[in-house]
PDB file of C-alpha atoms in Angstrom:
ATOM      1  CA  GLY A   1     -23.704 -83.197 -22.185  1.00  0.00           C
ATOM      2  CA  SER A   2     -23.667 -80.624 -19.252  1.00  0.00           C
ATOM      3  CA  GLY A   3     -23.966 -81.536 -15.794  1.00  0.00           C
ATOM      4  CA  GLY A   4     -26.463 -78.899 -14.014  1.00  0.00           C
ATOM      5  CA  ALA A   5     -29.141 -76.801 -15.665  1.00  0.00           C
ATOM      6  CA  PRO A   6     -28.040 -74.391 -18.174  1.00  0.00           C
ATOM      7  CA  PRO A   7     -28.012 -70.574 -17.331  1.00  0.00           C
ATOM      8  CA  PRO A   8     -31.190 -68.593 -17.767  1.00  0.00           C
ATOM      9  CA  PRO A   9     -30.890 -67.085 -21.337  1.00  0.00           C
ATOM     10  CA  ALA A  10     -30.062 -63.341 -21.221  1.00  0.00           C
ATOM     11  CA  ALA A  11     -32.967 -60.817 -22.292  1.00  0.00           C
ATOM     12  CA  LYS A  12     -32.409 -60.387 -26.220  1.00  0.00           C
ATOM     13  CA  GLY A  13     -30.340 -57.274 -26.968  1.00  0.00           C
ATOM     14  CA  VAL A  14     -29.000 -56.999 -23.454  1.00  0.00           C
ATOM     15  CA  PRO A  15     -25.142 -57.785 -23.591  1.00  0.00           C
ATOM     16  CA  LEU A  16     -23.882 -60.132 -20.891  1.00  0.00           C
ATOM     17  CA  THR A  17     -21.587 -58.727 -18.193  1.00  0.00           C
ATOM     18  CA  ALA A  18     -18.274 -60.310 -17.177  1.00  0.00           C
ATOM     19  CA  LYS A  19     -19.816 -61.406 -14.180  1.00  0.00           C
ATOM     20  CA  ASP A  20     -22.816 -63.265 -15.891  1.00  0.00           C
ATOM     21  CA  LEU A  21     -20.114 -65.175 -18.062  1.00  0.00           C
ATOM     22  CA  GLU A  22     -18.241 -65.924 -14.910  1.00  0.00           C
ATOM     23  CA  GLN A  23     -21.401 -67.818 -13.735  1.00  0.00           C
ATOM     24  CA  LYS A  24     -21.943 -69.211 -17.128  1.00  0.00           C
ATOM     25  CA  VAL A  25     -18.307 -70.703 -17.023  1.00  0.00           C
ATOM     26  CA  GLU A  26     -18.922 -72.349 -13.806  1.00  0.00           C
ATOM     27  CA  LEU A  27     -22.246 -73.975 -14.823  1.00  0.00           C
ATOM     28  CA  LEU A  28     -20.411 -75.122 -18.231  1.00  0.00           C
ATOM     29  CA  ALA A  29     -17.450 -76.627 -16.529  1.00  0.00           C
ATOM     30  CA  LEU A  30     -17.891 -80.025 -17.990  1.00  0.00           C
ATOM     31  CA  ASP A  31     -18.835 -79.028 -21.470  1.00  0.00           C
ATOM     32  CA  LYS A  32     -15.175 -78.168 -22.621  1.00  0.00           C
ATOM     33  CA  GLN A  33     -16.152 -76.648 -26.006  1.00  0.00           C
ATOM     34  CA  ALA A  34     -19.062 -74.407 -24.594  1.00  0.00           C
ATOM     35  CA  GLU A  35     -16.437 -73.579 -21.709  1.00  0.00           C
ATOM     36  CA  MET A  36     -13.734 -72.511 -24.160  1.00  0.00           C
ATOM     37  CA  GLU A  37     -16.281 -70.516 -26.295  1.00  0.00           C
ATOM     38  CA  THR A  38     -17.577 -68.727 -23.131  1.00  0.00           C
ATOM     39  CA  LEU A  39     -14.097 -68.166 -22.015  1.00  0.00           C
ATOM     40  CA  THR A  40     -13.213 -66.523 -25.017  1.00  0.00           C
ATOM     41  CA  GLN A  41     -16.241 -64.414 -24.847  1.00  0.00           C
ATOM     42  CA  LEU A  42     -15.488 -63.527 -21.352  1.00  0.00           C
ATOM     43  CA  ALA A  43     -12.079 -62.447 -22.375  1.00  0.00           C
ATOM     44  CA  HIS A  44     -13.466 -60.316 -25.051  1.00  0.00           C
ATOM     45  CA  THR A  45     -15.972 -58.751 -22.665  1.00  0.00           C
ATOM     46  CA  ARG A  46     -13.374 -58.022 -19.924  1.00  0.00           C
ATOM     47  CA  LYS A  47     -11.169 -56.327 -22.752  1.00  0.00           C
ATOM     48  CA  ALA A  48     -14.131 -54.230 -23.952  1.00  0.00           C
ATOM     49  CA  GLU A  49     -15.296 -53.488 -20.331  1.00  0.00           C
ATOM     50  CA  ALA A  50     -11.443 -52.251 -19.536  1.00  0.00           C
ATOM     51  CA  GLU A  51     -11.363 -50.250 -22.730  1.00  0.00           C
ATOM     52  CA  ALA A  52     -14.710 -48.618 -22.051  1.00  0.00           C
ATOM     53  CA  LYS A  53     -13.819 -47.698 -18.531  1.00  0.00           C
ATOM     54  CA  ARG A  54     -10.320 -46.277 -19.892  1.00  0.00           C
ATOM     55  CA  ALA A  55     -12.134 -44.184 -22.259  1.00  0.00           C
ATOM     56  CA  ARG A  56     -14.357 -42.927 -19.706  1.00  0.00           C
ATOM     57  CA  GLU A  57     -11.340 -42.013 -17.513  1.00  0.00           C
ATOM     58  CA  ILE A  58      -9.711 -40.315 -20.250  1.00  0.00           C
ATOM     59  CA  GLU A  59     -12.838 -38.277 -20.986  1.00  0.00           C
ATOM     60  CA  ALA A  60     -13.176 -37.345 -17.129  1.00  0.00           C
ATOM     61  CA  LYS A  61      -9.605 -36.255 -16.939  1.00  0.00           C
ATOM     62  CA  LYS A  62     -10.005 -34.014 -20.252  1.00  0.00           C
ATOM     63  CA  ALA A  63     -13.130 -32.471 -18.738  1.00  0.00           C
ATOM     64  CA  GLN A  64     -11.341 -32.063 -15.594  1.00  0.00           C
ATOM     65  CA  LYS A  65      -8.369 -30.200 -17.321  1.00  0.00           C
ATOM     66  CA  ILE A  66     -10.729 -27.997 -19.341  1.00  0.00           C
ATOM     67  CA  ALA A  67     -12.601 -27.029 -16.059  1.00  0.00           C
ATOM     68  CA  GLN A  68      -9.283 -26.155 -14.485  1.00  0.00           C
ATOM     69  CA  ARG A  69      -8.229 -24.232 -17.359  1.00  0.00           C
ATOM     70  CA  GLU A  70     -11.337 -22.205 -17.408  1.00  0.00           C
ATOM     71  CA  LEU A  71     -11.097 -21.633 -13.808  1.00  0.00           C
ATOM     72  CA  GLU A  72      -7.459 -20.509 -13.997  1.00  0.00           C
ATOM     73  CA  GLU A  73      -8.748 -18.075 -17.005  1.00  0.00           C
ATOM     74  CA  GLN A  74     -11.378 -16.688 -14.754  1.00  0.00           C
ATOM     75  CA  ARG A  75      -8.922 -16.153 -11.645  1.00  0.00           C
ATOM     76  CA  ARG A  76      -6.478 -14.535 -13.961  1.00  0.00           C
ATOM     77  CA  ALA A  77      -9.049 -12.123 -15.332  1.00  0.00           C
ATOM     78  CA  ASN A  78     -10.272 -11.229 -11.659  1.00  0.00           C
ATOM     79  CA  ALA A  79      -6.754 -10.688 -10.717  1.00  0.00           C
ATOM     80  CA  VAL A  80      -6.091  -8.250 -13.686  1.00  0.00           C
ATOM     81  CA  GLY A  81      -9.284  -6.337 -12.536  1.00  0.00           C
ATOM     82  CA  GLN A  82      -8.293  -6.428  -9.015  1.00  0.00           C
ATOM     83  CA  HIS A  83      -4.708  -5.163  -9.729  1.00  0.00           C
ATOM     84  CA  SER A  84      -6.035  -2.429 -11.944  1.00  0.00           C
ATOM     85  CA  LYS A  85      -8.385  -1.056  -9.484  1.00  0.00           C
ATOM     86  CA  MET A  86      -5.941  -1.154  -6.578  1.00  0.00           C
ATOM     87  CA  LEU A  87      -3.287   0.578  -8.913  1.00  0.00           C
ATOM     88  CA  GLN A  88      -6.026   3.319  -9.649  1.00  0.00           C
ATOM     89  CA  GLN A  89      -6.780   3.571  -5.990  1.00  0.00           C
ATOM     90  CA  SER A  90      -3.321   4.027  -4.819  1.00  0.00           C
ATOM     91  CA  GLN A  91      -2.588   6.641  -7.422  1.00  0.00           C
ATOM     92  CA  GLU A  92      -5.511   8.739  -6.313  1.00  0.00           C
ATOM     93  CA  LEU A  93      -4.544   8.669  -2.747  1.00  0.00           C
ATOM     94  CA  LEU A  94      -0.981   9.687  -3.633  1.00  0.00           C
ATOM     95  CA  ASP A  95      -2.275  12.598  -5.574  1.00  0.00           C
ATOM     96  CA  GLY A  96      -4.655  13.564  -2.790  1.00  0.00           C
ATOM     97  CA  ALA A  97      -1.608  13.421  -0.318  1.00  0.00           C
ATOM     98  CA  ARG A  98       0.571  15.739  -2.456  1.00  0.00           C
ATOM     99  CA  VAL A  99      -2.347  18.275  -2.660  1.00  0.00           C
ATOM    100  CA  ARG A 100      -2.160  18.263   1.191  1.00  0.00           C
ATOM    101  CA  ILE A 101       1.442  18.619   1.491  1.00  0.00           C
ATOM    102  CA  ALA A 102       1.239  21.715  -0.761  1.00  0.00           C
ATOM    103  CA  SER A 103      -1.696  22.912   1.195  1.00  0.00           C
ATOM    104  CA  ASP A 104       0.269  22.638   4.477  1.00  0.00           C
ATOM    105  CA  GLU A 105       3.111  24.142   3.213  1.00  0.00           C
ATOM    106  CA  ALA A 106       1.173  27.045   2.434  1.00  0.00           C
ATOM    107  CA  ALA A 107      -0.394  27.329   5.783  1.00  0.00           C
ATOM    108  CA  GLY A 108       3.112  27.169   7.245  1.00  0.00           C
ATOM    109  CA  GLU A 109       2.030  23.973   9.017  1.00  0.00           C
ATOM    110  CA  LEU A 110       4.582  21.363   7.165  1.00  0.00           C
ATOM    111  CA  ALA A 111       7.728  22.118   8.820  1.00  0.00           C
ATOM    112  CA  ALA A 112       6.595  21.106  12.220  1.00  0.00           C
ATOM    113  CA  ALA A 113       5.211  17.685  10.731  1.00  0.00           C
ATOM    114  CA  LEU A 114       8.382  17.068   9.130  1.00  0.00           C
ATOM    115  CA  GLU A 115      10.203  17.458  12.522  1.00  0.00           C
ATOM    116  CA  GLU A 116       7.907  14.999  14.018  1.00  0.00           C
ATOM    117  CA  ASN A 117       8.093  12.715  11.214  1.00  0.00           C
ATOM    118  CA  ALA A 118      12.028  12.546  11.583  1.00  0.00           C
ATOM    119  CA  THR A 119      11.691  11.388  15.129  1.00  0.00           C
ATOM    120  CA  ALA A 120       9.065   9.061  14.288  1.00  0.00           C
ATOM    121  CA  GLN A 121      11.394   7.510  11.603  1.00  0.00           C
ATOM    122  CA  GLU A 122      14.205   7.113  14.012  1.00  0.00           C
ATOM    123  CA  GLU A 123      11.996   5.311  16.449  1.00  0.00           C
ATOM    124  CA  GLU A 124      10.488   3.219  13.956  1.00  0.00           C
ATOM    125  CA  ARG A 125      14.032   1.751  12.693  1.00  0.00           C
ATOM    126  CA  VAL A 126      14.735   0.913  16.236  1.00  0.00           C
ATOM    127  CA  VAL A 127      11.678  -0.863  16.707  1.00  0.00           C
ATOM    128  CA  LEU A 128      11.789  -2.807  13.486  1.00  0.00           C
ATOM    129  CA  GLN A 129      15.172  -4.122  14.201  1.00  0.00           C
ATOM    130  CA  ALA A 130      14.061  -5.107  18.005  1.00  0.00           C
ATOM    131  CA  ILE A 131      11.092  -7.059  16.389  1.00  0.00           C
ATOM    132  CA  PHE A 132      12.759  -8.488  13.257  1.00  0.00           C
ATOM    133  CA  GLY A 133      16.562  -8.762  14.465  1.00  0.00           C
ATOM    134  CA  GLU A 134      19.439  -7.188  12.587  1.00  0.00           C
ATOM    135  CA  GLU A 135      19.668  -9.852  10.137  1.00  0.00           C
ATOM    136  CA  ALA A 136      16.362  -9.695   8.643  1.00  0.00           C
ATOM    137  CA  CYS A 137      16.239  -6.154   9.166  1.00  0.00           C
ATOM    138  CA  VAL A 138      19.112  -3.946   7.800  1.00  0.00           C
ATOM    139  CA  ILE A 139      19.229  -0.250   8.159  1.00  0.00           C
ATOM    140  CA  GLY A 140      21.341   1.958   5.737  1.00  0.00           C
ATOM    141  CA  SER A 141      23.929   3.493   8.128  1.00  0.00           C
ATOM    142  CA  ASP A 142      25.662   5.941   5.361  1.00  0.00           C
ATOM    143  CA  GLU A 143      25.493   6.714   1.818  1.00  0.00           C
ATOM    144  CA  ASN A 144      27.655   3.921   0.788  1.00  0.00           C
ATOM    145  CA  SER A 145      25.955   0.908   2.693  1.00  0.00           C
ATOM    146  CA  VAL A 146      26.016  -1.897   0.668  1.00  0.00           C
ATOM    147  CA  VAL A 147      23.876  -5.086   1.377  1.00  0.00           C
ATOM    148  CA  ASP A 148      24.254  -8.185  -0.894  1.00  0.00           C
ATOM    149  CA  GLY A 149      26.119  -6.404  -3.528  1.00  0.00           C
ATOM    150  CA  MET A 150      23.222  -3.456  -3.505  1.00  0.00           C
ATOM    151  CA  THR A 151      23.585  -0.078  -2.137  1.00  0.00           C
ATOM    152  CA  LEU A 152      21.369   0.551   0.622  1.00  0.00           C
ATOM    153  CA  PRO A 153      20.712   4.455   1.093  1.00  0.00           C
ATOM    154  CA  ASN A 154      21.059   6.274   4.497  1.00  0.00           C
ATOM    155  CA  GLY A 155      18.183   5.329   6.606  1.00  0.00           C
ATOM    156  CA  ALA A 156      16.657   3.050   4.249  1.00  0.00           C
ATOM    157  CA  VAL A 157      15.490  -0.237   5.421  1.00  0.00           C
ATOM    158  CA  ARG A 158      16.137  -3.827   3.858  1.00  0.00           C
ATOM    159  CA  LEU A 159      13.411  -6.302   5.296  1.00  0.00           C
ATOM    160  CA  LEU A 160      13.422  -9.926   4.647  1.00  0.00           C
ATOM    161  CA  VAL A 161       9.692 -11.197   5.055  1.00  0.00           C
ATOM    162  CA  ASN A 162       9.776 -15.002   5.451  1.00  0.00           C
ATOM    163  CA  GLY A 163       6.609 -17.022   5.267  1.00  0.00           C
ATOM    164  CA  VAL A 164       4.769 -20.086   3.533  1.00  0.00           C
ATOM    165  CA  ASN A 165       2.821 -20.048   0.518  1.00  0.00           C
ATOM    166  CA  SER A 166      -0.740 -22.045   0.370  1.00  0.00           C
ATOM    167  CA  LYS A 167       0.839 -25.312   0.075  1.00  0.00           C
ATOM    168  CA  LYS A 168       3.116 -24.691   3.161  1.00  0.00           C
ATOM    169  CA  ALA A 169       6.328 -24.140   1.227  1.00  0.00           C
ATOM    170  CA  GLU A 170       8.680 -21.599   2.533  1.00  0.00           C
ATOM    171  CA  MET A 171       8.936 -18.178   0.889  1.00  0.00           C
ATOM    172  CA  GLN A 172      11.051 -15.164   1.400  1.00  0.00           C
ATOM    173  CA  VAL A 173      10.322 -11.864   0.045  1.00  0.00           C
ATOM    174  CA  VAL A 174      12.905  -8.890   0.438  1.00  0.00           C
ATOM    175  CA  LEU A 175      11.523  -5.424   0.628  1.00  0.00           C
ATOM    176  CA  GLN A 176      13.615  -2.044   0.630  1.00  0.00           C
ATOM    177  CA  LEU A 177      11.901   0.864   2.009  1.00  0.00           C
ATOM    178  CA  GLU A 178      12.926   4.571   2.044  1.00  0.00           C
ATOM    179  CA  MET A 179      11.223   6.717   4.212  1.00  0.00           C
ATOM    180  CA  PRO A 180      10.586  10.486   2.570  1.00  0.00           C
ATOM    181  CA  ALA A 181      10.517  13.417   4.919  1.00  0.00           C
ATOM    182  CA  GLU A 182       6.822  13.512   4.605  1.00  0.00           C
ATOM    183  CA  TYR A 183       6.353   9.980   6.044  1.00  0.00           C
ATOM    184  CA  PRO A 184       4.276   9.202   8.145  1.00  0.00           C
ATOM    185  CA  SER A 185       2.329  12.391   8.204  1.00  0.00           C
ATOM    186  CA  HIS A 186       1.560  12.534   4.478  1.00  0.00           C
ATOM    187  CA  LEU A 187       3.091   9.914   2.364  1.00  0.00           C
ATOM    188  CA  PRO A 188       3.899   6.299   2.806  1.00  0.00           C
ATOM    189  CA  PRO A 189       7.503   4.704   2.676  1.00  0.00           C
ATOM    190  CA  THR A 190       8.973   4.505  -1.059  1.00  0.00           C
ATOM    191  CA  LEU A 191       8.890   0.653  -1.712  1.00  0.00           C
ATOM    192  CA  ARG A 192      11.260  -1.429  -3.984  1.00  0.00           C
ATOM    193  CA  ILE A 193      10.767  -5.479  -4.106  1.00  0.00           C
ATOM    194  CA  VAL A 194      14.335  -6.462  -4.240  1.00  0.00           C
ATOM    195  CA  SER A 195      13.531 -10.394  -4.770  1.00  0.00           C
ATOM    196  CA  GLY A 196      11.037 -12.925  -4.208  1.00  0.00           C
ATOM    197  CA  VAL A 197       8.285 -11.647  -6.521  1.00  0.00           C
ATOM    198  CA  ALA A 198       9.238 -12.517 -10.265  1.00  0.00           C
ATOM    199  CA  ASP A 199       6.075 -11.082 -11.838  1.00  0.00           C
ATOM    200  CA  GLY A 200       6.062  -7.303 -12.547  1.00  0.00           C
ATOM    201  CA  ALA A 201       2.166  -6.883 -12.489  1.00  0.00           C
ATOM    202  CA  GLU A 202       2.285  -8.747  -8.999  1.00  0.00           C
ATOM    203  CA  ARG A 203       5.073  -6.449  -7.715  1.00  0.00           C
ATOM    204  CA  SER A 204       2.929  -3.510  -8.621  1.00  0.00           C
ATOM    205  CA  PHE A 205      -0.192  -5.092  -7.171  1.00  0.00           C
ATOM    206  CA  ILE A 206       1.754  -5.697  -3.917  1.00  0.00           C
ATOM    207  CA  SER A 207       3.125  -2.025  -3.799  1.00  0.00           C
ATOM    208  CA  SER A 208      -0.331  -0.481  -4.780  1.00  0.00           C
ATOM    209  CA  SER A 209      -1.857  -2.601  -1.896  1.00  0.00           C
ATOM    210  CA  LEU A 210       0.638  -1.547   0.733  1.00  0.00           C
ATOM    211  CA  THR A 211      -0.103   2.164  -0.434  1.00  0.00           C
ATOM    212  CA  VAL A 212      -3.694   1.691   0.136  1.00  0.00           C
ATOM    213  CA  LEU A 213      -3.234   0.250   3.293  1.00  0.00           C
ATOM    214  CA  PHE A 214      -1.204   2.858   4.644  1.00  0.00           C
ATOM    215  CA  PHE A 215      -3.677   5.720   3.821  1.00  0.00           C
ATOM    216  CA  GLU A 216      -6.628   3.453   5.063  1.00  0.00           C
ATOM    217  CA  GLN A 217      -5.236   2.229   8.241  1.00  0.00           C
ATOM    218  CA  SER A 218      -1.911   3.952   9.256  1.00  0.00           C
ATOM    219  CA  LEU A 219      -1.756   7.517   8.001  1.00  0.00           C
ATOM    220  CA  GLY A 220       0.228   9.550  10.561  1.00  0.00           C
ATOM    221  CA  THR A 221       1.655   6.539  12.177  1.00  0.00           C
ATOM    222  CA  CYS A 222       4.378   4.193  11.479  1.00  0.00           C
ATOM    223  CA  VAL A 223       3.368   1.291   8.948  1.00  0.00           C
ATOM    224  CA  VAL A 224       6.379  -0.761   8.216  1.00  0.00           C
ATOM    225  CA  HIS A 225       5.448  -3.758  10.518  1.00  0.00           C
ATOM    226  CA  LEU A 226       1.888  -3.729   9.334  1.00  0.00           C
ATOM    227  CA  TRP A 227       3.228  -4.146   5.666  1.00  0.00           C
ATOM    228  CA  GLU A 228       5.484  -6.943   6.542  1.00  0.00           C
ATOM    229  CA  GLU A 229       2.357  -8.867   8.129  1.00  0.00           C
ATOM    230  CA  TRP A 230       0.284  -7.921   4.918  1.00  0.00           C
ATOM    231  CA  VAL A 231       2.994  -9.612   2.772  1.00  0.00           C
ATOM    232  CA  ARG A 232       3.505 -12.518   4.869  1.00  0.00           C
ATOM    233  CA  GLU A 233      -0.316 -13.337   6.015  1.00  0.00           C
ATOM    234  CA  GLU A 234      -2.465 -11.874   2.867  1.00  0.00           C
ATOM    235  CA  TRP A 235      -0.111 -12.445  -0.149  1.00  0.00           C
ATOM    236  CA  MET A 236       2.182 -15.326   0.528  1.00  0.00           C
ATOM    237  CA  ALA A 237      -0.520 -17.368   2.200  1.00  0.00           C
ATOM    238  CA  ILE A 238      -2.398 -17.308  -1.112  1.00  0.00           C
ATOM    239  CA  GLN A 239       0.459 -17.998  -3.588  1.00  0.00           C
ATOM    240  CA  VAL A 240       0.768 -21.592  -5.076  1.00  0.00           C
TER     241      VAL A 240
END
């Protein structure tokens, strides 16, 4: 015989939870056989509940992975579209600049512009080294300048861009810039990404973006410090 009233019967068809069974164990404490049966049932129920919870967690993780993959694919598709658009825009701007160069040359106005460019370039090199320091900004001094085992043409600029990505991890991109005679009056510097950007499509995107930046914000004025800022604040900051 059991001491105390038996627990209320569970509604038919509604399985007991682990908590219900724990209460039943307390009420049946004096009835050893009933207690053992209930404990066994409790163990099975706990196991089933744990397995069901684990199955739900696995399904949730699977769903999360699928959603992440879909988001990543969407991002990639957007990036490809953005890269293609930027490449086309930069090419159109460069084509337009070459037409202007030919037109100015025909009008006899190019020589004066090139003379002003030479002065502006010399000033820009001095300013860049003052801003970034001689270690981060190296200027090619003659045809045989070698920096990090690579030739740096006379007047070319090797610039170290240091920043952090979206996870605050440090990054470094090394740019090499050559200034054509038509810079900054008509054309941007010629850019080469020496290191820090492994993906070819990404290098092309950076180059196109900087070309567009020159034509939209800096045509006729020196642009290298703005390029360094863009790589650091616009490109690096969103990398993962």
